[in-house]
Coordinates of C-alpha atoms and ligand atoms in Angstrom, one line a residue:
M1 CA -11.0 -6.5 18.8
K2 CA -12.9 -9.1 17.6
L3 CA -11.9 -10.0 13.7
T4 CA -14.2 -12.3 13.1
T5 CA -17.5 -10.6 13.0
F6 CA -17.0 -9.0 9.7
P7 CA -17.1 -11.3 6.8
R8 CA -14.2 -12.2 4.7
V9 CA -12.8 -13.3 1.8
R10 CA -9.6 -15.0 2.5
I11 CA -7.4 -15.0 -0.7
T12 CA -3.9 -13.7 1.1
H13 CA -0.4 -16.0 0.9
G14 CA -0.4 -15.1 4.6
P15 CA 1.4 -14.8 7.1
T16 CA 4.0 -12.9 4.2
P17 CA 7.4 -13.3 4.9
L18 CA 9.7 -11.6 7.5
E19 CA 13.2 -12.2 6.7
F20 CA 16.4 -10.0 7.3
M21 CA 18.0 -7.6 5.4
P22 CA 21.8 -8.6 6.0
R23 CA 23.6 -6.5 3.5
L24 CA 21.2 -3.1 3.1
T25 CA 21.8 -3.9 6.9
E26 CA 25.5 -4.0 6.4
A27 CA 25.8 -1.0 4.1
L28 CA 24.1 1.3 6.2
G29 CA 24.9 0.6 9.2
G30 CA 22.9 1.5 11.4
P31 CA 19.8 -0.5 12.8
N32 CA 19.1 -4.1 11.9
L33 CA 16.4 -3.6 8.6
Y34 CA 14.1 -6.3 8.4
I35 CA 11.4 -6.9 5.9
K36 CA 7.8 -7.4 5.8
R37 CA 7.2 -9.2 2.5
D38 CA 3.5 -8.1 2.3
D39 CA 4.6 -8.3 -2.1
C40 CA 3.6 -11.5 -1.5
T41 CA 0.2 -11.4 -0.5
G42 CA -0.5 -13.8 -3.7
L43 CA -3.0 -12.2 -5.1
G44 CA -2.2 -10.7 -9.2
T45 CA 1.5 -10.1 -8.4
G46 CA 0.5 -8.9 -4.8
G47 CA 0.4 -5.7 -3.2
N48 CA -1.2 -4.0 0.3
K49 CA -4.4 -4.2 -1.3
T50 CA -5.2 -6.6 -1.3
R51 CA -5.6 -7.6 2.6
K52 CA -8.0 -5.0 2.7
L53 CA -9.4 -5.9 -0.2
E54 CA -10.7 -9.6 1.7
F55 CA -13.1 -7.1 4.6
L56 CA -14.0 -4.8 1.1
M57 CA -14.8 -7.8 -1.2
G58 CA -16.4 -9.7 1.7
E59 CA -19.7 -6.8 2.1
A60 CA -20.2 -6.5 -1.7
D61 CA -20.4 -10.7 -1.6
A62 CA -22.6 -10.0 1.5
L63 CA -24.9 -7.2 -0.2
G64 CA -25.1 -8.4 -3.7
A65 CA -22.9 -7.2 -5.6
D66 CA -22.4 -8.0 -9.4
T67 CA -19.9 -4.8 -10.0
I68 CA -16.9 -3.2 -8.6
I69 CA -15.9 -0.3 -9.8
T70 CA -13.1 2.5 -7.8
Q71 CA -10.3 4.0 -8.9
G72 CA -6.8 5.1 -8.7
A73 CA -3.5 7.1 -10.8
T74 CA -3.2 5.5 -14.3
Q75 CA -0.4 2.6 -12.7
S76 CA -2.5 1.8 -9.6
N77 CA -1.6 -1.3 -7.7
H78 CA -5.3 -1.1 -6.2
A79 CA -7.1 -1.1 -9.3
R80 CA -5.3 -3.4 -11.2
Q81 CA -5.4 -5.9 -7.4
T82 CA -8.9 -4.6 -7.4
V83 CA -9.7 -6.0 -11.2
A84 CA -7.7 -9.5 -9.9
I85 CA -10.8 -10.1 -7.2
A86 CA -12.9 -9.4 -9.4
A87 CA -12.2 -11.7 -11.4
K88 CA -11.3 -14.6 -9.4
M89 CA -15.3 -13.9 -8.2
G90 CA -17.1 -13.1 -11.2
M91 CA -17.6 -10.2 -10.5
A92 CA -17.5 -7.5 -13.5
C93 CA -15.2 -4.6 -12.7
D94 CA -15.3 -0.3 -13.4
I95 CA -12.1 0.4 -13.8
L96 CA -11.7 5.4 -13.2
L97 CA -8.4 6.4 -14.5
E98 CA -6.7 9.9 -13.2
D99 CA -3.7 10.8 -15.2
R100 CA -1.7 13.0 -12.0
T101 CA 1.5 12.9 -13.4
G102 CA 1.8 14.7 -16.9
F103 CA 3.5 10.6 -18.7
T104 CA 2.2 10.3 -21.8
S105 CA 5.4 7.2 -22.4
E106 CA 3.8 4.2 -24.2
A107 CA 5.3 2.4 -21.3
Y108 CA 3.0 4.4 -18.9
K109 CA 0.4 5.1 -20.1
H110 CA 0.3 1.0 -20.7
S111 CA 2.6 -1.2 -19.8
G112 CA 2.9 -2.5 -15.7
N113 CA -0.2 -2.3 -14.2
V114 CA -2.7 -0.7 -16.7
F115 CA -1.5 -4.2 -19.4
L116 CA -2.8 -6.5 -16.0
D117 CA -6.2 -4.6 -15.5
Q118 CA -7.0 -5.0 -18.6
L119 CA -6.1 -8.6 -19.4
Y120 CA -8.2 -9.8 -15.7
G121 CA -11.1 -7.4 -17.7
A122 CA -11.3 -4.5 -16.4
R123 CA -13.3 -2.2 -18.6
V124 CA -10.5 0.9 -18.3
K125 CA -11.6 4.0 -18.7
E126 CA -9.2 7.6 -18.3
Y127 CA -10.2 11.1 -17.2
P128 CA -7.7 14.0 -16.6
G129 CA -6.2 14.9 -14.2
G130 CA -7.9 16.9 -11.2
T131 CA -11.3 15.4 -11.6
D132 CA -13.8 14.3 -8.5
M133 CA -12.6 10.9 -8.8
N134 CA -15.6 9.9 -6.1
A135 CA -18.3 12.0 -7.9
A136 CA -16.8 10.2 -11.4
M137 CA -17.2 6.8 -9.8
E138 CA -21.5 8.3 -8.4
V139 CA -22.0 9.3 -12.2
R140 CA -20.9 5.1 -13.1
A141 CA -22.4 3.9 -10.6
A142 CA -26.5 5.2 -11.3
E143 CA -25.2 4.2 -15.4
L144 CA -24.6 0.5 -13.5
R145 CA -28.4 0.8 -11.4
A146 CA -30.2 2.4 -14.7
Q147 CA -28.7 -1.2 -16.0
G148 CA -30.3 -3.5 -13.4
R149 CA -27.2 -4.1 -12.2
K150 CA -25.4 -4.2 -8.3
P151 CA -22.5 -1.7 -8.8
Y152 CA -20.2 -1.4 -4.6
I153 CA -17.8 1.1 -4.7
I154 CA -14.2 0.6 -3.5
P155 CA -12.9 3.6 -2.3
G156 CA -9.8 5.5 -4.0
G157 CA -6.3 2.7 -2.5
G158 CA -9.8 0.7 -0.3
S159 CA -9.3 3.0 2.1
N160 CA -12.4 3.4 4.5
A161 CA -12.7 1.1 8.2
L162 CA -13.5 -1.2 6.9
G163 CA -10.9 -1.6 4.2
A164 CA -8.1 -0.5 6.7
L165 CA -8.8 -4.0 9.1
G166 CA -6.7 -5.7 7.1
Y167 CA -3.7 -4.0 8.2
V168 CA -4.2 -4.9 11.4
V169 CA -4.3 -8.1 10.7
C170 CA -1.3 -7.3 9.4
A171 CA -0.2 -5.5 12.6
L172 CA -1.7 -8.8 14.8
E173 CA 0.7 -11.2 12.7
M174 CA 3.8 -8.8 12.5
V175 CA 3.3 -9.6 16.3
D176 CA 3.3 -13.0 16.3
Q177 CA 6.0 -13.3 13.8
F178 CA 8.3 -11.1 16.2
N179 CA 7.6 -12.8 19.4
H180 CA 7.4 -15.8 17.7
L181 CA 10.9 -15.4 17.0
G182 CA 12.4 -13.3 20.3
L183 CA 12.3 -9.7 17.7
D184 CA 12.6 -6.7 19.7
V185 CA 10.7 -4.4 17.4
H186 CA 11.5 -0.8 17.8
E187 CA 9.5 1.1 14.7
V188 CA 7.8 -0.2 12.0
V189 CA 8.1 2.1 8.9
H190 CA 6.1 2.0 5.2
A191 CA 5.5 4.1 2.3
T192 CA 1.7 5.7 3.3
G193 CA -0.5 7.7 0.5
S194 CA -4.4 6.7 1.3
A195 CA -4.1 6.3 4.9
G196 CA -5.7 2.7 4.7
T197 CA -1.9 1.1 5.8
Q198 CA -1.4 3.4 8.5
A199 CA -4.8 3.8 9.6
G200 CA -4.9 -0.6 10.0
L201 CA -1.5 -0.3 11.6
V202 CA -2.0 1.9 14.1
A203 CA -5.6 0.7 15.0
G204 CA -3.7 -3.3 15.3
L205 CA -0.6 -1.6 17.7
E206 CA -2.1 0.3 19.7
G207 CA -5.3 -1.7 20.3
T208 CA -3.3 -3.9 21.7
R209 CA -0.4 -2.2 23.7
S210 CA 1.7 -4.2 21.5
G211 CA 5.1 -0.6 22.3
I212 CA 5.5 -0.7 18.7
S213 CA 5.9 2.6 17.1
V214 CA 5.0 2.9 13.8
L215 CA 6.6 5.5 10.5
G216 CA 4.6 6.3 7.3
I217 CA 6.6 8.0 4.6
G218 CA 4.3 10.0 2.8
V219 CA 4.2 9.9 -0.7
R220 CA 1.2 12.5 -2.1
A221 CA 0.0 15.3 0.5
A222 CA 2.2 17.8 3.6
Q223 CA 2.4 16.2 6.5
A224 CA 0.1 18.2 8.7
A225 CA -2.6 16.8 5.6
Q226 CA -1.3 12.7 6.2
E227 CA -1.4 12.6 9.7
Q228 CA -4.5 13.9 10.2
N229 CA -6.1 11.1 7.5
V230 CA -4.5 8.8 9.1
Y231 CA -5.5 9.7 12.9
N232 CA -9.2 10.2 11.5
L233 CA -9.0 6.8 9.4
A234 CA -7.4 4.7 12.7
V235 CA -9.9 5.9 14.9
K236 CA -12.6 4.9 12.3
T237 CA -11.1 1.7 12.7
A238 CA -10.6 1.7 15.9
D239 CA -14.2 2.2 16.4
L240 CA -15.4 0.5 14.1
L241 CA -13.4 -3.0 15.9
G242 CA -14.7 -2.2 19.2
V243 CA -11.5 -0.8 20.9
P244 CA -12.6 3.4 20.3
G245 CA -9.3 5.3 22.1
A246 CA -6.9 3.3 21.6
V247 CA -5.4 5.9 19.3
S248 CA -3.7 9.1 20.3
R249 CA -2.6 11.1 18.0
E250 CA 0.8 11.0 19.1
S251 CA 0.9 7.9 18.0
V252 CA 0.1 8.9 14.0
K253 CA 3.7 9.9 12.9
A254 CA 4.1 10.6 8.7
N255 CA 7.4 11.9 7.2
C256 CA 6.7 13.5 4.2
D257 CA 10.0 15.6 3.3
Y258 CA 10.2 12.2 0.7
V259 CA 7.8 13.2 -1.6
G260 CA 9.4 15.1 -4.6
A261 CA 7.5 17.7 -7.1
G262 CA 4.2 15.6 -6.4
Y263 CA 2.7 11.6 -7.0
G264 CA 4.2 9.5 -8.8
L265 CA 7.2 11.7 -10.1
P266 CA 10.0 9.4 -9.6
T267 CA 13.0 11.2 -7.5
P268 CA 16.9 10.5 -6.7
G269 CA 16.0 8.9 -3.6
M270 CA 14.0 6.4 -5.1
V271 CA 16.1 5.6 -8.2
E272 CA 18.6 4.7 -5.5
A273 CA 16.7 3.1 -3.3
V274 CA 15.3 0.9 -5.9
T275 CA 18.7 -0.3 -7.2
M276 CA 19.7 -0.5 -4.0
L277 CA 17.2 -2.7 -2.3
A278 CA 17.1 -5.3 -6.2
R279 CA 21.7 -4.9 -6.2
L280 CA 21.7 -5.6 -2.3
E281 CA 18.8 -7.6 -1.3
G282 CA 17.3 -9.0 -4.4
I283 CA 14.0 -6.8 -3.7
L284 CA 12.1 -5.5 -6.1
L285 CA 10.6 -2.0 -4.8
D286 CA 8.5 0.3 -6.9
P287 CA 8.5 4.2 -7.8
V288 CA 5.8 5.5 -6.4
Y289 CA 5.9 4.3 -3.3
S290 CA 8.0 1.8 -1.7
G291 CA 10.2 3.0 -3.6
K292 CA 10.0 6.6 -1.8
G293 CA 9.7 4.2 2.0
M294 CA 12.9 3.3 1.8
A295 CA 14.4 6.5 0.3
G296 CA 12.6 7.9 3.7
L297 CA 14.2 4.7 5.5
I298 CA 17.8 4.7 4.2
D299 CA 18.4 8.9 4.5
L300 CA 17.2 8.3 8.0
C301 CA 19.9 5.7 8.6
R302 CA 22.2 8.0 7.5
K303 CA 21.6 10.7 9.7
G304 CA 21.0 8.6 12.5
H305 CA 18.0 8.5 13.7
Y306 CA 18.0 5.3 15.2
Q307 CA 21.1 2.9 16.9
K308 CA 23.2 0.6 15.9
G309 CA 20.9 -2.8 17.7
Q310 CA 17.3 -1.0 16.8
N311 CA 15.8 -3.7 15.0
V312 CA 13.7 -1.4 12.4
V313 CA 11.5 -2.7 10.0
F314 CA 9.5 -2.0 6.4
V315 CA 6.4 -3.5 5.2
H316 CA 6.9 -3.5 1.6
T317 CA 3.7 -3.0 0.8
G318 CA 3.9 -3.8 -3.2
G319 CA 3.8 -2.3 -6.3
A320 CA 6.7 -3.5 -9.0
V321 CA 4.6 -4.2 -12.2
A322 CA 4.5 -0.6 -12.3
L323 CA 8.5 -0.5 -12.1
Y324 CA 6.9 -1.4 -16.2
G325 CA 5.8 2.0 -16.5
Y326 CA 9.0 3.5 -15.5
T327 CA 11.7 2.2 -17.4
D328 CA 13.3 5.2 -18.8
T329 CA 13.6 6.4 -15.3
F330 CA 15.9 4.0 -14.8
K331 CA 17.2 4.3 -18.0
D332 CA 21.2 4.9 -17.0
L333 CA 21.6 2.0 -15.1
T334 CA 25.4 0.7 -14.6
P335 CA 26.6 -2.7 -14.3
L336 CA 27.8 -3.6 -10.9
Ligands
LIG1 C1 -1.5 1.7 -2.2 C2 -0.3 1.6 -1.7 C3 0.7 1.8 -0.4 C4 -0.3 3.5 0.3 O1 -0.7 2.4 0.7 P1 -2.2 2.9 1.7 O2 -2.9 2.1 2.5 O3 -2.5 3.7 0.8 O4 -1.7 4.6 1.8 C5 2.1 2.2 -0.6 N1 2.6 0.5 -1.2 C6 1.9 0.3 -2.2 C7 2.9 -0.1 -3.0 C8 0.5 0.7 -2.7 O5 0.6 0.8 -3.9

Protein backbone atom coordinates (compact mmCIF):
# COMPACT_ATOMS: atom_id res chain seq x y z
CA MET A 1 0.00 0.00 0.00
CA LYS A 2 2.01 2.94 -1.25
CA LEU A 3 0.28 6.31 -1.10
CA THR A 4 3.36 8.38 -1.84
CA THR A 5 3.26 7.58 -5.58
CA PHE A 6 0.22 9.86 -6.06
CA PRO A 7 0.54 13.62 -6.49
CA ARG A 8 -1.01 15.22 -3.42
CA VAL A 9 -1.75 18.73 -2.18
CA ARG A 10 -1.15 18.67 1.56
CA ILE A 11 -3.80 20.89 3.04
CA THR A 12 -5.60 18.88 5.76
CA HIS A 13 -4.98 19.95 9.34
CA GLY A 14 -4.10 16.49 10.52
CA PRO A 15 -4.11 14.16 12.24
CA THR A 16 -7.62 15.31 13.16
CA PRO A 17 -8.48 14.80 16.85
CA LEU A 18 -10.04 11.60 18.19
CA GLU A 19 -12.22 12.49 21.18
CA PHE A 20 -14.26 10.56 23.75
CA MET A 21 -17.89 11.69 24.13
CA PRO A 22 -18.57 11.08 27.84
CA ARG A 23 -21.97 12.73 28.12
CA LEU A 24 -23.41 11.11 24.98
CA THR A 25 -22.03 7.74 26.13
CA GLU A 26 -23.70 8.19 29.51
CA ALA A 27 -27.00 9.38 28.03
CA LEU A 28 -27.27 6.28 25.83
CA GLY A 29 -25.91 3.79 28.36
CA GLY A 30 -24.41 1.53 25.68
CA PRO A 31 -20.95 1.37 24.07
CA ASN A 32 -18.18 3.90 24.66
CA LEU A 33 -18.67 6.51 21.94
CA TYR A 34 -15.71 8.30 20.36
CA ILE A 35 -15.68 10.86 17.57
CA LYS A 36 -13.05 11.34 14.86
CA ARG A 37 -13.12 15.07 14.17
CA ASP A 38 -12.95 15.23 10.37
CA ASP A 39 -15.13 18.32 10.67
CA CYS A 40 -11.79 19.89 11.70
CA THR A 41 -9.81 19.26 8.50
CA GLY A 42 -9.20 23.00 8.28
CA LEU A 43 -10.04 23.99 4.72
CA GLY A 44 -12.97 26.41 4.42
CA THR A 45 -14.67 25.28 7.68
CA GLY A 46 -13.61 21.65 7.17
CA GLY A 47 -15.21 18.34 6.25
CA ASN A 48 -14.48 15.01 4.62
CA LYS A 49 -14.06 16.30 1.05
CA THR A 50 -10.78 17.99 1.99
CA ARG A 51 -8.96 14.64 2.30
CA LYS A 52 -10.24 13.53 -1.12
CA LEU A 53 -9.33 16.85 -2.70
CA GLU A 54 -5.69 16.42 -1.66
CA PHE A 55 -5.37 13.68 -4.31
CA LEU A 56 -7.88 15.05 -6.85
CA MET A 57 -6.30 18.50 -6.88
CA GLY A 58 -2.87 16.87 -6.95
CA GLU A 59 -3.83 15.30 -10.27
CA ALA A 60 -5.52 18.48 -11.55
CA ASP A 61 -2.33 20.41 -10.84
CA ALA A 62 -0.11 17.74 -12.44
CA LEU A 63 -2.25 17.92 -15.60
CA GLY A 64 -1.92 21.71 -15.76
CA ALA A 65 -5.60 22.47 -15.13
CA ASP A 66 -6.62 26.10 -14.69
CA THR A 67 -10.34 25.59 -13.99
CA ILE A 68 -12.11 23.08 -11.74
CA ILE A 69 -15.65 21.90 -12.46
CA THR A 70 -17.72 19.99 -9.93
CA GLN A 71 -21.35 19.42 -8.96
CA GLY A 72 -23.54 18.73 -5.95
CA ALA A 73 -26.84 19.52 -4.23
CA THR A 74 -27.67 23.16 -3.42
CA GLN A 75 -26.14 22.94 0.08
CA SER A 76 -23.19 20.81 -1.09
CA ASN A 77 -20.28 20.69 1.37
CA HIS A 78 -18.18 19.14 -1.39
CA ALA A 79 -18.71 22.14 -3.66
CA ARG A 80 -17.73 24.56 -0.87
CA GLN A 81 -14.50 22.70 -0.05
CA THR A 82 -13.64 22.37 -3.75
CA VAL A 83 -13.95 26.07 -4.50
CA ALA A 84 -11.95 26.88 -1.36
CA ILE A 85 -8.98 24.77 -2.47
CA ALA A 86 -9.29 26.00 -6.06
CA ALA A 87 -9.09 29.58 -4.75
CA LYS A 88 -6.01 28.73 -2.69
CA MET A 89 -4.35 27.13 -5.74
CA GLY A 90 -5.19 30.07 -8.00
CA MET A 91 -7.67 28.17 -10.18
CA ALA A 92 -11.11 29.21 -11.37
CA CYS A 93 -14.04 27.06 -10.25
CA ASP A 94 -17.42 26.23 -11.79
CA ILE A 95 -19.99 24.87 -9.33
CA LEU A 96 -23.09 23.19 -10.78
CA LEU A 97 -25.81 22.87 -8.13
CA GLU A 98 -28.76 20.49 -8.52
CA ASP A 99 -32.03 21.27 -6.72
CA ARG A 100 -32.58 17.92 -4.99
CA THR A 101 -35.00 19.10 -2.27
CA GLY A 102 -37.33 21.66 -3.88
CA PHE A 103 -36.76 23.94 -0.87
CA THR A 104 -37.34 27.60 -1.72
CA SER A 105 -36.46 29.40 1.52
CA GLU A 106 -34.02 32.27 1.26
CA ALA A 107 -31.76 30.54 3.82
CA TYR A 108 -31.60 27.27 1.86
CA LYS A 109 -31.04 28.91 -1.53
CA HIS A 110 -28.53 31.54 -0.48
CA SER A 111 -27.05 31.01 2.99
CA GLY A 112 -24.74 28.31 4.37
CA ASN A 113 -22.62 26.62 1.73
CA VAL A 114 -24.07 28.65 -1.18
CA PHE A 115 -22.91 31.90 0.44
CA LEU A 116 -19.43 30.45 0.96
CA ASP A 117 -19.25 29.14 -2.65
CA GLN A 118 -19.78 32.72 -3.79
CA LEU A 119 -17.43 34.20 -1.23
CA TYR A 120 -14.65 31.89 -2.48
CA GLY A 121 -15.31 33.14 -6.00
CA ALA A 122 -17.11 30.25 -7.70
CA ARG A 123 -19.24 30.65 -10.78
CA VAL A 124 -22.42 29.04 -9.46
CA LYS A 125 -25.13 27.74 -11.77
CA GLU A 126 -28.37 26.06 -10.67
CA TYR A 127 -29.99 23.05 -12.34
CA PRO A 128 -33.41 21.45 -11.76
CA GLY A 129 -33.63 18.16 -9.84
CA GLY A 130 -33.14 15.12 -12.07
CA THR A 131 -30.65 16.84 -14.42
CA ASP A 132 -27.88 14.57 -15.73
CA MET A 133 -25.18 16.45 -13.80
CA ASN A 134 -22.27 14.49 -15.30
CA ALA A 135 -23.45 15.47 -18.78
CA ALA A 136 -23.87 19.09 -17.61
CA MET A 137 -20.25 19.11 -16.39
CA GLU A 138 -19.06 17.78 -19.78
CA VAL A 139 -20.99 20.54 -21.55
CA ARG A 140 -19.33 23.16 -19.35
CA ALA A 141 -15.90 21.58 -19.89
CA ALA A 142 -16.37 21.72 -23.68
CA GLU A 143 -17.30 25.42 -23.46
CA LEU A 144 -14.19 26.13 -21.41
CA ARG A 145 -11.91 24.19 -23.78
CA ALA A 146 -13.34 26.17 -26.71
CA GLN A 147 -12.22 29.31 -24.82
CA GLY A 148 -8.69 27.89 -24.50
CA ARG A 149 -9.02 26.95 -20.83
CA LYS A 150 -7.89 23.67 -19.23
CA PRO A 151 -10.79 22.32 -17.17
CA TYR A 152 -10.55 19.40 -14.74
CA ILE A 153 -13.78 17.65 -13.73
CA ILE A 154 -14.17 16.38 -10.17
CA PRO A 155 -17.10 13.96 -9.79
CA GLY A 156 -19.87 14.66 -7.26
CA GLY A 157 -18.59 14.16 -3.72
CA GLY A 158 -15.05 13.71 -5.08
CA SER A 159 -15.93 10.02 -5.16
CA ASN A 160 -13.72 8.11 -7.53
CA ALA A 161 -10.83 5.80 -6.62
CA LEU A 162 -8.34 8.68 -6.54
CA GLY A 163 -10.52 10.72 -4.16
CA ALA A 164 -11.17 7.68 -1.97
CA LEU A 165 -7.42 7.51 -1.25
CA GLY A 166 -8.07 10.41 1.11
CA TYR A 167 -10.05 8.04 3.32
CA VAL A 168 -7.39 5.36 3.08
CA VAL A 169 -5.16 8.00 4.66
CA CYS A 170 -7.81 8.58 7.35
CA ALA A 171 -8.07 4.82 8.03
CA LEU A 172 -4.30 4.58 8.55
CA GLU A 173 -4.38 7.70 10.73
CA MET A 174 -7.11 6.23 12.94
CA VAL A 175 -5.38 2.86 13.31
CA ASP A 176 -2.29 4.75 14.45
CA GLN A 177 -4.36 6.76 16.97
CA PHE A 178 -6.10 3.62 18.29
CA ASN A 179 -2.76 1.86 18.74
CA HIS A 180 -1.25 4.89 20.42
CA LEU A 181 -4.15 5.06 22.90
CA GLY A 182 -4.42 1.28 23.31
CA LEU A 183 -8.04 1.57 22.18
CA ASP A 184 -9.63 -1.67 20.95
CA VAL A 185 -12.19 -0.38 18.43
CA HIS A 186 -15.12 -2.58 17.50
CA GLU A 187 -16.60 -0.51 14.68
CA VAL A 188 -16.28 2.78 12.80
CA VAL A 189 -19.60 4.42 11.88
CA HIS A 190 -20.22 7.36 9.52
CA ALA A 191 -22.71 8.86 7.07
CA THR A 192 -22.36 7.46 3.54
CA GLY A 193 -23.54 9.23 0.37
CA SER A 194 -21.49 9.25 -2.83
CA ALA A 195 -19.53 6.30 -1.36
CA GLY A 196 -15.94 7.57 -1.47
CA THR A 197 -15.53 7.94 2.26
CA GLN A 198 -16.66 4.42 3.06
CA ALA A 199 -14.79 2.93 0.08
CA GLY A 200 -11.55 4.51 1.29
CA LEU A 201 -12.09 3.48 4.91
CA VAL A 202 -12.90 -0.11 3.93
CA ALA A 203 -9.94 -0.33 1.52
CA GLY A 204 -7.64 1.04 4.23
CA LEU A 205 -8.96 -1.02 7.15
CA GLU A 206 -9.24 -4.24 5.13
CA GLY A 207 -6.03 -3.67 3.18
CA THR A 208 -4.14 -3.48 6.48
CA ARG A 209 -6.19 -6.36 7.98
CA SER A 210 -6.98 -4.11 10.93
CA GLY A 211 -9.89 -6.25 12.15
CA ILE A 212 -12.03 -3.10 12.50
CA SER A 213 -15.39 -3.07 10.71
CA VAL A 214 -17.09 -0.09 9.08
CA LEU A 215 -20.80 0.72 9.07
CA GLY A 216 -22.11 3.38 6.69
CA ILE A 217 -25.42 5.05 7.54
CA GLY A 218 -27.08 5.92 4.22
CA VAL A 219 -28.42 9.37 3.38
CA ARG A 220 -29.84 8.80 -0.10
CA ALA A 221 -29.91 5.38 -1.82
CA ALA A 222 -31.52 2.16 -0.58
CA GLN A 223 -29.28 -0.42 1.11
CA ALA A 224 -28.62 -2.79 -1.82
CA ALA A 225 -27.67 0.02 -4.19
CA GLN A 226 -25.58 1.84 -1.57
CA GLU A 227 -23.61 -1.28 -0.63
CA GLN A 228 -22.99 -2.10 -4.29
CA ASN A 229 -21.76 1.45 -5.01
CA VAL A 230 -19.41 1.37 -2.04
CA TYR A 231 -18.16 -2.13 -2.87
CA ASN A 232 -17.46 -1.28 -6.53
CA LEU A 233 -15.51 1.80 -5.53
CA ALA A 234 -13.66 0.05 -2.69
CA VAL A 235 -12.47 -2.64 -5.14
CA LYS A 236 -11.21 0.05 -7.55
CA THR A 237 -9.52 1.85 -4.67
CA ALA A 238 -7.76 -1.33 -3.51
CA ASP A 239 -6.62 -1.96 -7.10
CA LEU A 240 -5.26 1.58 -7.36
CA LEU A 241 -3.41 1.08 -4.07
CA GLY A 242 -1.81 -2.14 -5.23
CA VAL A 243 -3.73 -4.42 -2.84
CA PRO A 244 -6.14 -6.13 -5.26
CA GLY A 245 -8.53 -8.58 -3.61
CA ALA A 246 -8.25 -6.87 -0.21
CA VAL A 247 -11.94 -5.96 -0.04
CA SER A 248 -14.57 -8.65 0.42
CA ARG A 249 -18.24 -8.01 -0.30
CA GLU A 250 -19.11 -8.84 3.34
CA SER A 251 -16.89 -6.05 4.63
CA VAL A 252 -19.17 -3.46 3.01
CA LYS A 253 -22.14 -2.78 5.28
CA ALA A 254 -24.68 0.03 4.97
CA ASN A 255 -27.80 0.71 7.02
CA CYS A 256 -30.19 2.91 5.04
CA ASP A 257 -33.08 3.00 7.55
CA TYR A 258 -32.47 6.64 8.52
CA VAL A 259 -32.82 8.43 5.16
CA GLY A 260 -36.44 9.46 5.82
CA ALA A 261 -38.37 10.88 2.85
CA GLY A 262 -35.23 11.52 0.81
CA TYR A 263 -31.84 13.16 0.41
CA GLY A 264 -31.56 16.43 2.30
CA LEU A 265 -35.07 16.15 3.75
CA PRO A 266 -35.12 16.55 7.55
CA THR A 267 -36.19 13.72 9.88
CA PRO A 268 -37.13 13.88 13.59
CA GLY A 269 -34.17 11.61 14.34
CA MET A 270 -31.78 14.03 12.61
CA VAL A 271 -33.16 17.00 14.58
CA GLU A 272 -32.80 15.02 17.81
CA ALA A 273 -29.23 13.93 16.98
CA VAL A 274 -28.08 17.44 16.01
CA THR A 275 -29.65 18.87 19.17
CA MET A 276 -28.23 16.13 21.45
CA LEU A 277 -24.67 16.50 20.16
CA ALA A 278 -24.88 20.28 20.49
CA ARG A 279 -26.20 20.14 24.06
CA LEU A 280 -24.27 17.14 25.41
CA GLU A 281 -20.92 17.56 23.69
CA GLY A 282 -20.82 21.06 22.19
CA ILE A 283 -20.39 19.47 18.75
CA LEU A 284 -22.16 20.74 15.63
CA LEU A 285 -23.39 18.05 13.24
CA ASP A 286 -25.07 18.81 9.90
CA PRO A 287 -28.67 18.30 8.74
CA VAL A 288 -27.99 16.23 5.58
CA TYR A 289 -25.23 13.76 6.49
CA SER A 290 -23.70 13.57 9.96
CA GLY A 291 -27.06 14.38 11.62
CA LYS A 292 -28.70 11.37 9.96
CA GLY A 293 -25.59 9.25 10.51
CA MET A 294 -25.64 10.05 14.21
CA ALA A 295 -29.43 9.48 14.34
CA GLY A 296 -28.66 5.96 13.10
CA LEU A 297 -25.91 5.39 15.65
CA ILE A 298 -28.12 6.69 18.50
CA ASP A 299 -30.97 4.39 17.45
CA LEU A 300 -28.66 1.36 17.15
CA CYS A 301 -27.32 2.07 20.66
CA ARG A 302 -30.86 2.29 22.04
CA LYS A 303 -31.78 -1.00 20.36
CA GLY A 304 -28.83 -2.77 22.01
CA HIS A 305 -26.98 -3.35 18.73
CA TYR A 306 -23.66 -2.79 20.57
CA GLN A 307 -22.56 -4.14 23.94
CA LYS A 308 -21.67 -1.99 26.90
CA GLY A 309 -17.90 -1.62 27.02
CA GLN A 310 -17.40 -1.91 23.26
CA ASN A 311 -15.65 1.08 21.67
CA VAL A 312 -17.40 2.64 18.69
CA VAL A 313 -15.97 5.55 16.69
CA PHE A 314 -18.20 7.96 14.77
CA VAL A 315 -16.40 9.77 11.95
CA HIS A 316 -17.68 13.35 11.92
CA THR A 317 -17.56 14.19 8.23
CA GLY A 318 -18.37 17.90 8.72
CA GLY A 319 -21.08 20.00 7.09
CA ALA A 320 -22.28 22.18 9.98
CA VAL A 321 -22.28 25.22 7.67
CA ALA A 322 -25.41 23.72 6.07
CA LEU A 323 -27.27 24.28 9.36
CA TYR A 324 -27.64 27.92 8.26
CA GLY A 325 -29.63 26.68 5.27
CA TYR A 326 -31.95 24.70 7.59
CA THR A 327 -32.76 27.16 10.38
CA ASP A 328 -36.52 26.70 9.68
CA THR A 329 -36.17 23.02 10.63
CA PHE A 330 -34.96 23.98 14.11
CA LYS A 331 -37.48 26.76 14.80
CA ASP A 332 -39.12 24.90 17.73
CA LEU A 333 -35.99 24.66 19.90
CA THR A 334 -36.61 25.27 23.60
CA PRO A 335 -33.93 26.17 26.15
CA LEU A 336 -32.39 23.36 28.22
C1 LIG B 1 -20.20 14.25 1.37
C2 LIG B 1 -20.48 14.10 2.81
C3 LIG B 1 -20.65 12.83 3.40
C4 LIG B 1 -20.68 11.56 2.62
O1 LIG B 1 -19.43 11.19 2.11
P1 LIG B 1 -19.38 10.34 0.76
O2 LIG B 1 -17.95 10.12 0.53
O3 LIG B 1 -20.06 11.18 -0.27
O4 LIG B 1 -20.13 9.08 0.98
C5 LIG B 1 -20.85 12.74 4.76
N1 LIG B 1 -20.91 13.86 5.52
C6 LIG B 1 -20.77 15.10 5.00
C7 LIG B 1 -20.89 16.26 5.90
C8 LIG B 1 -20.55 15.26 3.63
O5 LIG B 1 -20.43 16.49 3.13
